[in-house]
Amino acid sequence: MKETLTFDDILLIPKYSEIKSRSEISLQISIPKAAQLSLPIISSPMDTVTESDMVVAMAIAGGLGVIHRYNTIDEQEKIVSMARKILPSDASIAAAIGVSGDFVNRAEALYDAGADVLCVDIAHGHHILMKEALKALRDSLGNSVHLMAGNVATLEGFNDLADWGADSIRVGVGGGSICSTRVMTGHGVPTLQSVIDCAKSDRSALLIADGGIKQTGDVVKAIAAGADLVMLGSMLAGTDEAPGETFYVDGIKSKSYRGMASAAAQIDWRGHVASEEGVSHRVSVKGPVIKTLEGIEKALRSGMSYSGAINLSTFQAGSNIIRITQASLVESKPHILQG
Ligand code: IMP
């Protein structure tokens, strides 16, 4: 039986470095058919993470926000148009669509409104419906739109989606902080392992690590393991730009963060619960998202300097990953109070 690893199972070995200032490090990444990013971070297409404020803030910070699809075509199109008015003409705007019903109409409306990245967003992306959807989208919109697709957990899935026309692929099944897919269905692969496996692909599609990235060190590890980009839900939830009202729980100012397959989210967007594979939770409010993104950027630059890597591709190609024991994991976190 294959042994698999996730973020807390590994560390990166520090390497000889000639980087004298972290500002020398480039975090730039080219996105085919879209704008270059200066921060390899994407916000999740979830109704408690990415609507208008988040998509604008992500673009201003150099990353990318994916507007969720749990609304009417009109509502989603308005968010894209509004973002297009605010953002500089060369910034990319990404919006999510599904694979059934009126998804081609939705894609056309979003594309016409100014979205240049469309994210085909389903839980089990290695699926014939994904293959058919990617074909229908290419037939309708041609080759100039960037198609992001997912999620997949395996190299086979990654290669198939790339061959079906995806320009970037979300990798990770069952690892999200609000996800109960593994509990409910027994399926999934630890996210880091999926990244390691999919990074072996010879296809040119970009690899997006998605689900279970809970701290800045995990962002660094995901890229070292071969991710080109990292998608974040919980790390961005609770910021000022995340949609939703604030409320107090035990005196703590909070916002809701919920899986899109949670009962609460499904009832809101489709009126009934199909398969419940997510949970709804509260998170403490965090202030402006730029503060969180700056923290991630600093940690990524610092992490890359520990590996002596001047840019993202050198970092992916040259980092040394080791497996650690449970005792090492204890040592890896502040542990002064445990002595
Ligand atoms: P997080 O960054 O660990 O919070 O995970 C966010 C990711 O979880 C998203 O980008 C999706 O891939 C995934 N996700 C969102 N909603 C659900 C759900 O209800 N069930 C399972 N996975 C979900």
PDB file of C-alpha atoms and ligand atoms in Angstrom, residues 44 46 151 170 175-179 181 210-213 231-234 257 259-262 277-278, ligand 1:
ATOM      1  CA  SER A  44     -10.937  30.055  -3.174  1.00  0.00           C
ATOM      2  CA  MET A  46     -16.371  30.097  -1.968  1.00  0.00           C
ATOM      3  CA  ASN A 151     -10.073  19.280  -8.287  1.00  0.00           C
ATOM      4  CA  ARG A 170      -6.434  22.551  -8.758  1.00  0.00           C
ATOM      5  CA  GLY A 175      -7.971  18.222   2.471  1.00  0.00           C
ATOM      6  CA  GLY A 176      -9.848  21.503   2.961  1.00  0.00           C
ATOM      7  CA  SER A 177     -10.229  22.816   6.506  1.00  0.00           C
ATOM      8  CA  ILE A 178     -14.035  22.850   6.145  1.00  0.00           C
ATOM      9  CA  CYS A 179     -14.146  19.600   4.162  1.00  0.00           C
ATOM     10  CA  THR A 181     -15.337  14.435   2.064  1.00  0.00           C
ATOM     11  CA  ASP A 210      -5.628  23.517  -2.894  1.00  0.00           C
ATOM     12  CA  GLY A 211      -6.995  22.450   0.492  1.00  0.00           C
ATOM     13  CA  GLY A 212      -5.431  22.104   3.932  1.00  0.00           C
ATOM     14  CA  ILE A 213      -2.912  24.925   3.650  1.00  0.00           C
ATOM     15  CA  MET A 231      -5.184  28.364  -3.327  1.00  0.00           C
ATOM     16  CA  LEU A 232      -6.354  29.487   0.097  1.00  0.00           C
ATOM     17  CA  GLY A 233      -9.710  29.369   1.846  1.00  0.00           C
ATOM     18  CA  SER A 234      -9.354  29.421   5.629  1.00  0.00           C
ATOM     19  CA  TYR A 257     -16.496  30.260   6.909  1.00  0.00           C
ATOM     20  CA  GLY A 259     -17.614  24.518   2.841  1.00  0.00           C
ATOM     21  CA  MET A 260     -19.648  24.908  -0.340  1.00  0.00           C
ATOM     22  CA  ALA A 261     -20.875  21.336   0.182  1.00  0.00           C
ATOM     23  CA  SER A 262     -21.951  22.034   3.785  1.00  0.00           C
ATOM     24  CA  GLU A 277     -19.330  16.966   2.390  1.00  0.00           C
ATOM     25  CA  GLY A 278     -18.459  20.142   4.213  1.00  0.00           C
TER      26      GLY A 278
HETATM   27  P1  IMP B   1      -8.813  25.461   3.105  1.00  0.00           P
HETATM   28  O1  IMP B   1      -7.878  26.460   2.482  1.00  0.00           O
HETATM   29  O2  IMP B   1      -8.118  24.360   3.826  1.00  0.00           O
HETATM   30  O3  IMP B   1      -9.838  26.138   3.957  1.00  0.00           O
HETATM   31  O4  IMP B   1      -9.577  24.736   1.891  1.00  0.00           O
HETATM   32  C1  IMP B   1     -10.259  25.441   0.883  1.00  0.00           C
HETATM   33  C2  IMP B   1     -10.604  24.496  -0.239  1.00  0.00           C
HETATM   34  O5  IMP B   1     -11.525  23.497   0.214  1.00  0.00           O
HETATM   35  C3  IMP B   1     -11.316  25.123  -1.421  1.00  0.00           C
HETATM   36  O6  IMP B   1     -10.466  25.812  -2.288  1.00  0.00           O
HETATM   37  C4  IMP B   1     -11.967  23.906  -2.081  1.00  0.00           C
HETATM   38  O7  IMP B   1     -11.073  23.200  -2.898  1.00  0.00           O
HETATM   39  C5  IMP B   1     -12.293  23.023  -0.892  1.00  0.00           C
HETATM   40  N1  IMP B   1     -13.714  23.069  -0.501  1.00  0.00           N
HETATM   41  C6  IMP B   1     -14.559  24.124  -0.447  1.00  0.00           C
HETATM   42  N2  IMP B   1     -15.758  23.765   0.050  1.00  0.00           N
HETATM   43  C7  IMP B   1     -15.688  22.451   0.316  1.00  0.00           C
HETATM   44  C8  IMP B   1     -16.621  21.486   0.843  1.00  0.00           C
HETATM   45  O8  IMP B   1     -17.738  21.797   1.231  1.00  0.00           O
HETATM   46  N3  IMP B   1     -16.176  20.216   0.932  1.00  0.00           N
HETATM   47  C9  IMP B   1     -14.917  19.849   0.536  1.00  0.00           C
HETATM   48  N4  IMP B   1     -13.999  20.722   0.076  1.00  0.00           N
HETATM   49  C10 IMP B   1     -14.389  22.008  -0.041  1.00  0.00           C
END
